[in-house]
Short mmCIF file of C-alpha atoms and ligand atoms in Angstrom, two decimals:
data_model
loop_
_atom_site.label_atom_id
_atom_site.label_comp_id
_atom_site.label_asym_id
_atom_site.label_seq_id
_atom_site.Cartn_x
_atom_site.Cartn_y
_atom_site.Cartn_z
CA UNK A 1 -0.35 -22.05 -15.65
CA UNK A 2 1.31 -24.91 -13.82
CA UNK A 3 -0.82 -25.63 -10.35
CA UNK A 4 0.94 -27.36 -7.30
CA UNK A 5 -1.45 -28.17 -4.66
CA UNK A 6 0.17 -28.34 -1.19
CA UNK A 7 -0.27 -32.04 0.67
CA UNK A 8 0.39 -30.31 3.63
CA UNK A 9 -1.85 -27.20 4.46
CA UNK A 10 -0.34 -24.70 6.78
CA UNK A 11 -1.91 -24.08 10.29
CA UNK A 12 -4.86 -21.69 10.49
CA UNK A 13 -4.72 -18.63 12.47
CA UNK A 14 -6.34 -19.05 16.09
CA UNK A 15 -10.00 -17.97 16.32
CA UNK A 16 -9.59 -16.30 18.82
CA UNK A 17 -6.88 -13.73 18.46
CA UNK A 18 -6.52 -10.57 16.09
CA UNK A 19 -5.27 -11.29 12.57
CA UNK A 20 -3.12 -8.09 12.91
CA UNK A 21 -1.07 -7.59 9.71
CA UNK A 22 1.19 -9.90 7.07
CA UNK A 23 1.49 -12.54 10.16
CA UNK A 24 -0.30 -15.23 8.72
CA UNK A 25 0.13 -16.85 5.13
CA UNK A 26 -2.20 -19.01 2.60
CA UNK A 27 -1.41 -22.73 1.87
CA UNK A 28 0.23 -21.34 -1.88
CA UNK A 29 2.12 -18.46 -3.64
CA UNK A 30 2.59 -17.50 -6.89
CA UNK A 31 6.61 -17.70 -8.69
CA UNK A 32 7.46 -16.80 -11.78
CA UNK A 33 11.06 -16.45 -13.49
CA UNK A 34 12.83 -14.48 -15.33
CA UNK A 35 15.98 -14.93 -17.66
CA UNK A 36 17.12 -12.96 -20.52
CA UNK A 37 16.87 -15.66 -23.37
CA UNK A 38 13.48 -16.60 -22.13
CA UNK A 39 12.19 -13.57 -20.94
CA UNK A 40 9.09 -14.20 -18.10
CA UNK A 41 8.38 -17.32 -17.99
CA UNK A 42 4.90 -19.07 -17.05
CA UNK A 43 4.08 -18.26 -13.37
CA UNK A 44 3.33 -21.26 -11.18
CA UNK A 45 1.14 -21.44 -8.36
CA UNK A 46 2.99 -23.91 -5.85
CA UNK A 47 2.86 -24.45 -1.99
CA UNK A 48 3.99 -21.39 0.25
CA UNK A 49 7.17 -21.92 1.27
CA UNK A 50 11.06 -20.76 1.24
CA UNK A 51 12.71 -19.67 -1.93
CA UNK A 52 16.04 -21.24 -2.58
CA UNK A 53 18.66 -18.01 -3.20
CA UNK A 54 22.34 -18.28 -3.80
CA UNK A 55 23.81 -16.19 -0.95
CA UNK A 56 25.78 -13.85 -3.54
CA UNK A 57 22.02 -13.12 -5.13
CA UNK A 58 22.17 -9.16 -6.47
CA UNK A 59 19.04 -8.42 -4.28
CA UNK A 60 20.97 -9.40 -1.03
CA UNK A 61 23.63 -6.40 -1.84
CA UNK A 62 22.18 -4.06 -3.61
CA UNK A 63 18.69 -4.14 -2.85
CA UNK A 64 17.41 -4.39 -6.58
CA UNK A 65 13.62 -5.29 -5.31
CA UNK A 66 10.17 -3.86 -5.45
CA UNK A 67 6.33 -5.00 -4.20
CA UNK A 68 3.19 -4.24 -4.80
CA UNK A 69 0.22 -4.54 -2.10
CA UNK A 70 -3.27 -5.09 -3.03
CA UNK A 71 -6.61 -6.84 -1.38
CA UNK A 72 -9.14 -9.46 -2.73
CA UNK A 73 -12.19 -9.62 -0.41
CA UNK A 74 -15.37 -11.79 0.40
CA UNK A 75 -18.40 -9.76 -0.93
CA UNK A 76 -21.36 -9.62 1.24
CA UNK A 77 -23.32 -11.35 -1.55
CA UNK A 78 -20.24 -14.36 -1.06
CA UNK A 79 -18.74 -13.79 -4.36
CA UNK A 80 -14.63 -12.86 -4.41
CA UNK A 81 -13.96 -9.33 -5.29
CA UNK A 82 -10.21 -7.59 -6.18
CA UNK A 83 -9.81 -3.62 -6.14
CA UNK A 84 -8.22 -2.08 -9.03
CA UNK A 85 -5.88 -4.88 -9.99
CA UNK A 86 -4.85 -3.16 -12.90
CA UNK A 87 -3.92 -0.48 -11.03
CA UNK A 88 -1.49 -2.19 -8.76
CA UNK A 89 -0.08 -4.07 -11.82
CA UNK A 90 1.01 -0.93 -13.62
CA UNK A 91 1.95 0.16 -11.05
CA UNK A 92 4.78 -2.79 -10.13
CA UNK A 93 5.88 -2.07 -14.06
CA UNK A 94 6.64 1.48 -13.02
CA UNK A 95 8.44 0.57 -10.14
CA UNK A 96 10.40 -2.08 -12.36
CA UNK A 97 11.16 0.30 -14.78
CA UNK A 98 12.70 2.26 -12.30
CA UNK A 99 14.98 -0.18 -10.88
CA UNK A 100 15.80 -1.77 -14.41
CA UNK A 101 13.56 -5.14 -13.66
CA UNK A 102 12.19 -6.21 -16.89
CA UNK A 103 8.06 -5.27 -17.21
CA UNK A 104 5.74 -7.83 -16.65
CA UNK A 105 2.68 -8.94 -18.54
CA UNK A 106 0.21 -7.63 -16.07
CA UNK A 107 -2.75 -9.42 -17.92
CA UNK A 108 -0.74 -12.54 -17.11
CA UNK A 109 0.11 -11.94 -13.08
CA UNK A 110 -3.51 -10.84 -12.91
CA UNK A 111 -5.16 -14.10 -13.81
CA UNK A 112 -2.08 -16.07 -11.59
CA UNK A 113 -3.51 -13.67 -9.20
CA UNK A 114 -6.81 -14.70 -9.37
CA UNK A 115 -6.35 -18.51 -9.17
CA UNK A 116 -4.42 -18.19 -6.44
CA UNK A 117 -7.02 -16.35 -4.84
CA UNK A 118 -9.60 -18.93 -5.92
CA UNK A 119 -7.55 -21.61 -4.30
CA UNK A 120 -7.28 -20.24 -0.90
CA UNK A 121 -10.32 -18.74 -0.88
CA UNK A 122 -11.45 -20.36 2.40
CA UNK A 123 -8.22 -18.52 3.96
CA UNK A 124 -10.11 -15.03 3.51
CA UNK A 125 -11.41 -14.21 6.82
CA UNK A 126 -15.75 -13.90 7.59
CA UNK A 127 -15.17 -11.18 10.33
CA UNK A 128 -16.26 -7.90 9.47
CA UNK A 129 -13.54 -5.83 7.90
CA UNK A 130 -11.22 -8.91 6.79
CA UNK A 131 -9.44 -9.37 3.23
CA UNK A 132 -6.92 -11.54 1.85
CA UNK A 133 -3.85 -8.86 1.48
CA UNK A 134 -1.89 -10.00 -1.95
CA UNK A 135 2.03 -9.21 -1.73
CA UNK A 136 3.50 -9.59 -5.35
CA UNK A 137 7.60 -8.89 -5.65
CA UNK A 138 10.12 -9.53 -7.42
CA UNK A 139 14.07 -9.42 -6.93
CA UNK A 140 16.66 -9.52 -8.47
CA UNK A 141 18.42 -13.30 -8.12
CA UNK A 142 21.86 -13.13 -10.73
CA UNK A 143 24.35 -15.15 -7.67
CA UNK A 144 27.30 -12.17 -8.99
CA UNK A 145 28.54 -9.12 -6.79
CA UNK A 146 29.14 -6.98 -9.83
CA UNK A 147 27.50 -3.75 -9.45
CA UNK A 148 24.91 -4.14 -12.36
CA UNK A 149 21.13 -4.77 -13.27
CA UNK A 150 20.35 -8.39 -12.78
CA UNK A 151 20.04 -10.88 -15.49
CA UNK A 152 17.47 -13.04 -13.57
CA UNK A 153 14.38 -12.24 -11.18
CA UNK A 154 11.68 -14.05 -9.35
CA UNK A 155 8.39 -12.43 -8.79
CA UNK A 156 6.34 -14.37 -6.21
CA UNK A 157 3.23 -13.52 -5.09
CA UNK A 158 1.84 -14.31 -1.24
CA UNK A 159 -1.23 -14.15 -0.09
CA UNK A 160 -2.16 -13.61 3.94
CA UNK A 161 -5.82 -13.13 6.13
CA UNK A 162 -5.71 -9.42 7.45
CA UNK A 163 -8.32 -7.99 9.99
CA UNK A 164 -9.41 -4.49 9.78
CA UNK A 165 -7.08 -2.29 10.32
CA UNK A 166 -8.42 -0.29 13.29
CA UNK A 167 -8.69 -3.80 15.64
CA UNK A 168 -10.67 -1.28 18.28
CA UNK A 169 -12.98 0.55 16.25
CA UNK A 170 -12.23 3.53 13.41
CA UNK A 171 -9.53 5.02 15.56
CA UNK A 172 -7.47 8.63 15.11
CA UNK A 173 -4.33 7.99 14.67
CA UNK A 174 -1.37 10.39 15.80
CA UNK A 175 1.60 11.27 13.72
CA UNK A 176 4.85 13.32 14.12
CA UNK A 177 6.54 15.70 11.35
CA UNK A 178 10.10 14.03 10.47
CA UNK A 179 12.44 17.16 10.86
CA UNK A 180 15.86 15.10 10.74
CA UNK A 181 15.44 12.48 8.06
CA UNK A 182 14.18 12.58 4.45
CA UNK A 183 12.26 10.05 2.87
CA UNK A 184 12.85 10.52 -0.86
CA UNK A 185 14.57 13.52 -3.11
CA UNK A 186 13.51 14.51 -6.46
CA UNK A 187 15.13 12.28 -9.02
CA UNK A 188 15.47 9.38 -6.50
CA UNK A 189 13.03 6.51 -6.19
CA UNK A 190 10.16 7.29 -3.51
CA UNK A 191 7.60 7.40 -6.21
CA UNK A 192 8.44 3.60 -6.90
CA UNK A 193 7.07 0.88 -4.30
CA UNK A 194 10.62 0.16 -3.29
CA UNK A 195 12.01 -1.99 -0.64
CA UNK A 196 14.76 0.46 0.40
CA UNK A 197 12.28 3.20 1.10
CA UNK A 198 11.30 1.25 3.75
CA UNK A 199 14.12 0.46 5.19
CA UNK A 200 15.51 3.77 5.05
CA UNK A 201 12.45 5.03 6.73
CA UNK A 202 12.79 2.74 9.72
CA UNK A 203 15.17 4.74 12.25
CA UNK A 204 12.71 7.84 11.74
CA UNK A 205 9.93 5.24 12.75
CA UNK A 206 11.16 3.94 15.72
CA UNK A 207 12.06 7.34 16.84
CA UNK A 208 8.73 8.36 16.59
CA UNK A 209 7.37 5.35 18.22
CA UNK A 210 9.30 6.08 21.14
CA UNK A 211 7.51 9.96 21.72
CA UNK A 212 4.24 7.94 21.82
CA UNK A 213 3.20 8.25 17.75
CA UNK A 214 1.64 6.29 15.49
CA UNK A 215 3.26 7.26 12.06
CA UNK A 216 5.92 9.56 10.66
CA UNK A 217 4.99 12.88 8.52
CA UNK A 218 7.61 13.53 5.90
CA UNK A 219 8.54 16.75 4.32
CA UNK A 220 10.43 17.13 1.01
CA UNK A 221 13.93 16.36 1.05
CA UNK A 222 15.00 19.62 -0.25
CA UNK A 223 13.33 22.31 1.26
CA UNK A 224 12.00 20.29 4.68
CA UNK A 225 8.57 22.13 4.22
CA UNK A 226 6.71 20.55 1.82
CA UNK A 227 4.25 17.83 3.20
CA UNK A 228 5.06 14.94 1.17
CA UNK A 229 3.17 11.23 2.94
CA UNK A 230 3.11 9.12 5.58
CA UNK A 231 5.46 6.99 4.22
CA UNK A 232 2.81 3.85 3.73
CA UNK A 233 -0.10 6.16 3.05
CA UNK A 234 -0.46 9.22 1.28
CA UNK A 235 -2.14 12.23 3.18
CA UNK A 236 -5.41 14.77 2.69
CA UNK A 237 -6.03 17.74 4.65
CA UNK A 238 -9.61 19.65 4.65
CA UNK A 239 -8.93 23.15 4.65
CA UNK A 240 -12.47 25.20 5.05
CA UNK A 241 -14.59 23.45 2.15
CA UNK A 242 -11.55 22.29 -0.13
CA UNK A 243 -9.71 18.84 0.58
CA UNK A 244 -5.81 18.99 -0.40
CA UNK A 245 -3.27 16.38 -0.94
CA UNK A 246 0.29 16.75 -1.97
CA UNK A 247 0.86 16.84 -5.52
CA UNK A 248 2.56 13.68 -7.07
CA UNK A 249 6.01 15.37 -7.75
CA UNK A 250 7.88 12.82 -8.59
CA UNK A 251 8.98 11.84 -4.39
CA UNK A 252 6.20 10.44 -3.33
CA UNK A 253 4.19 7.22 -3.93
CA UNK A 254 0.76 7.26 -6.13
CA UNK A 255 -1.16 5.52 -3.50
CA UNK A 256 -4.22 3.92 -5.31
CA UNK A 257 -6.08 5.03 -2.53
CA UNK A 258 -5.34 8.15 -2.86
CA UNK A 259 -6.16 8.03 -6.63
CA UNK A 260 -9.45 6.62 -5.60
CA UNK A 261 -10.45 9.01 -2.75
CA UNK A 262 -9.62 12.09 -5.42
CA UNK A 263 -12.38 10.49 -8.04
CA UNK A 264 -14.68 9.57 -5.20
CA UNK A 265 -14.53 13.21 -4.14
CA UNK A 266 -14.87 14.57 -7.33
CA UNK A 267 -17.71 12.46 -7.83
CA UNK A 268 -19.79 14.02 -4.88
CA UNK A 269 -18.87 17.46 -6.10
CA UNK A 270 -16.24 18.21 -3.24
CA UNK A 271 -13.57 20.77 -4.04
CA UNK A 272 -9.93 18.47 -4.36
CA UNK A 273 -6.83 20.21 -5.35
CA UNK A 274 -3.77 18.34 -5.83
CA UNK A 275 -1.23 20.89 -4.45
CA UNK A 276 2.17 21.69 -2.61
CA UNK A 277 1.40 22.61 1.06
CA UNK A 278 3.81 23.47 3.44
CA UNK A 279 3.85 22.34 7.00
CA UNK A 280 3.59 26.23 7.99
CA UNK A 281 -0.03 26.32 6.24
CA UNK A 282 -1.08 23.92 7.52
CA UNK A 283 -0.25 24.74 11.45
CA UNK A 284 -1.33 28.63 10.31
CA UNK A 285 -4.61 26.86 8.56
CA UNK A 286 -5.13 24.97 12.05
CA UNK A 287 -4.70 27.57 14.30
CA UNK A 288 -7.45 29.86 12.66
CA UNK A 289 -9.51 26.88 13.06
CA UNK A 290 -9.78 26.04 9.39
CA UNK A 291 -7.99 22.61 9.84
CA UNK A 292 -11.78 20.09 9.72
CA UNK A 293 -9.91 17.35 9.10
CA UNK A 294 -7.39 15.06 8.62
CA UNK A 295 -6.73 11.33 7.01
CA UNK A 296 -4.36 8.99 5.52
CA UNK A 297 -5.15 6.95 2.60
CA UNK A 298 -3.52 3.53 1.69
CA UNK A 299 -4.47 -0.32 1.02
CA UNK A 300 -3.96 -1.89 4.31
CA UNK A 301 -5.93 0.82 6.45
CA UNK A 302 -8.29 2.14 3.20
CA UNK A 303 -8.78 5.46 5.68
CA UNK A 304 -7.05 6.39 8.53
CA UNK A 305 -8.36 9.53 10.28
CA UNK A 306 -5.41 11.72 11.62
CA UNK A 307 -6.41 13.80 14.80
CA UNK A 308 -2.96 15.25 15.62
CA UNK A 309 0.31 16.30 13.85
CA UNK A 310 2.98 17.61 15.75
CA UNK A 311 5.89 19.30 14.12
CA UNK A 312 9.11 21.04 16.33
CA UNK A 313 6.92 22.43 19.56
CA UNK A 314 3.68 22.78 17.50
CA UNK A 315 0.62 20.81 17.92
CA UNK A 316 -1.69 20.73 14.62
CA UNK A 317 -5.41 19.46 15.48
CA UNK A 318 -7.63 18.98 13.16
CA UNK A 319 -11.57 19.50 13.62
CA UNK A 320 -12.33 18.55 17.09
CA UNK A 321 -10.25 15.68 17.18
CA UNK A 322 -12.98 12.79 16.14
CA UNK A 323 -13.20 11.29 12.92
CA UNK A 324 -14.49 13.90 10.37
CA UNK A 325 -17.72 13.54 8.17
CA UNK A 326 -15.47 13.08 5.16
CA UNK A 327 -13.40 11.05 5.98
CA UNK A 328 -16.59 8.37 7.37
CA UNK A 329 -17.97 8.84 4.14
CA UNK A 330 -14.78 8.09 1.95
CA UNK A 331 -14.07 4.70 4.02
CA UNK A 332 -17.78 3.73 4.14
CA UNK A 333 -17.96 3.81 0.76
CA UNK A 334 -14.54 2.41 -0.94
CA UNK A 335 -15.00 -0.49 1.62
CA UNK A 336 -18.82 -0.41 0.57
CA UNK A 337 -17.50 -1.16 -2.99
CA UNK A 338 -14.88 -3.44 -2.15
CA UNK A 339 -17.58 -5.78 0.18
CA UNK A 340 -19.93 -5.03 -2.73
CA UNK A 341 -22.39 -3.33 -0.76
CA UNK A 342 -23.49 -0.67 -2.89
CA UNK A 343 -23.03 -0.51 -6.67
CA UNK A 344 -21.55 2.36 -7.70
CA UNK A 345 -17.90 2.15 -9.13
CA UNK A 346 -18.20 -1.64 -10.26
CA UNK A 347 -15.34 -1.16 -12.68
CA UNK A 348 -13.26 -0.69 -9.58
CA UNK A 349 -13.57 -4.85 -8.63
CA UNK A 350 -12.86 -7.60 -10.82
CA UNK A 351 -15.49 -9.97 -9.45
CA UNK A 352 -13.60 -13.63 -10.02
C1 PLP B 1 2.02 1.63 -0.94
C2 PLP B 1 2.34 2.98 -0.43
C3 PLP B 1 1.35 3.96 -0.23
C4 PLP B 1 -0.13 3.69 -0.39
O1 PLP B 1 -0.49 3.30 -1.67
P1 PLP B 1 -1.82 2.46 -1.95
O2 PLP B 1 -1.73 2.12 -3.38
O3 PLP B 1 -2.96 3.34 -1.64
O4 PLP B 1 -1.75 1.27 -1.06
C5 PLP B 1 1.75 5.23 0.17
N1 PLP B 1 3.05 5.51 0.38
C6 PLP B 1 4.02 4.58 0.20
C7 PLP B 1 5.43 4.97 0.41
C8 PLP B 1 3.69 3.29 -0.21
O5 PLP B 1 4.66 2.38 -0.37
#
């Protein structure tokens, strides 16, 4: 691996403001190439800064590009700690497959991975709740407008201080059911961590922003009454003693958070079905007071606890509108793991 050290380090956030999310970036980044003679080539770790692109590059047109988004943290025993790398890994090879980007050796981007984490360490924040978020991508970079697969790709990896997610506290979040938009369609590409999902999901977001919520519930494209995810987090319902979560049918993303929280519950002996649900059953399940609770699952948040879901003139609540039992159990404990404060799941962190 060929190691660039920067001369000039980049400016630190301010102490005293919120990290917030993906504003702030590490002194280096990860890039690796790809051409067809070569195949991947060796990935470099080199300052953080601007990619040079041909203007005519495929991924500016046709949107050929895919991420991945995964955490290292600062254990409270001061060693560095990354969740389920693997997972994330094969997961950006499914995506690529997808989109006809050439596979990776994940073994490879893993240990780039962890040097670069090792380098900017000191960039991973000491407040409670902070992580270094890891963005890996790649795109597609053939300077052609022919409608085609690329030739050539980049995959870069950048690395950026997050704070907790819930800046106030463990806060409910509120989310509205998309009823004029669809997120993904069966044979279409919302199971793969795709750029254009998100920016076809960002007139339904603003919308809903607007009304006063936090997040967008989206149904299936074909029916509009299947529950499908949150569109950056997958979602769980408690129903009575069972918790349920969409089954992965092919439209929505395999959050490995959500793969996570299903073993974790299994693991305590609580009833998880991986199921379709329809937005009906769920209001009906709420109304007769069955509804305990509610929560999203994804990296940047771990847990988000839902309180209310409103869909058309409906208002779903779930439990009594605080954070559930469950769900304080599921994000004590995966963020127990990832700070390495207990030591049950170990093979879930690489410790570097
Ligand atoms: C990344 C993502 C999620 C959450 O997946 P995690 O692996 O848990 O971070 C859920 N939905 C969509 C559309 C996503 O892109």
């Amino acid at each position: 691996m060929i190691i660039r050290k920067t001369e000039n380090p980049r400016q630190r956030p301010p102490a005293n403001e919120p990290l917030g999310f993906g504003k702030h970036f590490t002194d280096h980044m990860i890039v690796m190439r790809y051409q067809p003679e070569t195949g991947w080539g060796e990935p470099s770790i080199e300052p953080y800064g601007p990619l040079n692109l041909d203007p005519s590059a495929l991924v500016f047109h046709y949107g050929q590009a895919i991420f991945e988004g995964l955490k290292a943290f600062r254990g409270d025993d001061g060693r560095l700690r990354l969740f389920r790398p693997d997972r994330y890994l094969e997961r950006l090879n499914r995506s690529a497959k997808r989109l006809c980007i050439p596979p990776v050796d994940t073994q490879v981007v893993k240990e780039a991975i962890k040097e670069l984490v090792r380098i900017d360490q000191d960039w991973i924040p000491s407040i409670e709740g902070g992580s270094l978020y890891l963005r890996p991508f790649i795109i597609a970079t053939d300077p052609m407008l022919g409608v085609h697969a690329s030739k050539g790709y980049i995959l870069a990896v950048i690395a950026g201080p997050v704070g907790a997610y819930f800046a106030n506290g463990f806060n409910p979040v509120k989310i509205m059911v998309c009823t004029e938009y669809v997120r993904a369609t069966p044979g279409g590409v919302g199971e793969a961590k795709v750029a254009g999902n998100y920016a076809a999901s960002l007139l339904a977001g603003e919308e809903a922003k607007k009304k006063g919520f936090d997040q967008v519930l989206w149904l299936d494209g074909v029916e509009r009454r299947y529950i499908e995810e949150v569109g950056a987090m997958n979602i769980f319902f408690k129903i009575g003693d069972e918790v349920i979560t969409p089954a992965l049918v092919g439209t929505i993303l395999p959050g490995v958070t959500r793969m996570s929280t299903i073993e974790m519950l299994k693991a305590w002996g609580i009833s998880v079905t991986e199921r379709k649900i329809s937005i009906e059953e769920l209001a009906d399940a709420a109304e007769q007071g069955e509804l305990k609770e509610v929560f999203g699952t994804g990296t940047a948040a771990v847990i988000a606890p839902v309180s209310e879901i409103v869909w058309n003139d409906r208002k779903i609540i779930a439990g009594d509108g605080t954070v559930g039992p469950v769900t304080q159990r599921l994000f004590e404990t995966i963020t127990g793991i990832q700070y390495g404060r207990n030591s049950i799941n170990t093979d879930w962190v690489e410790i570097l």
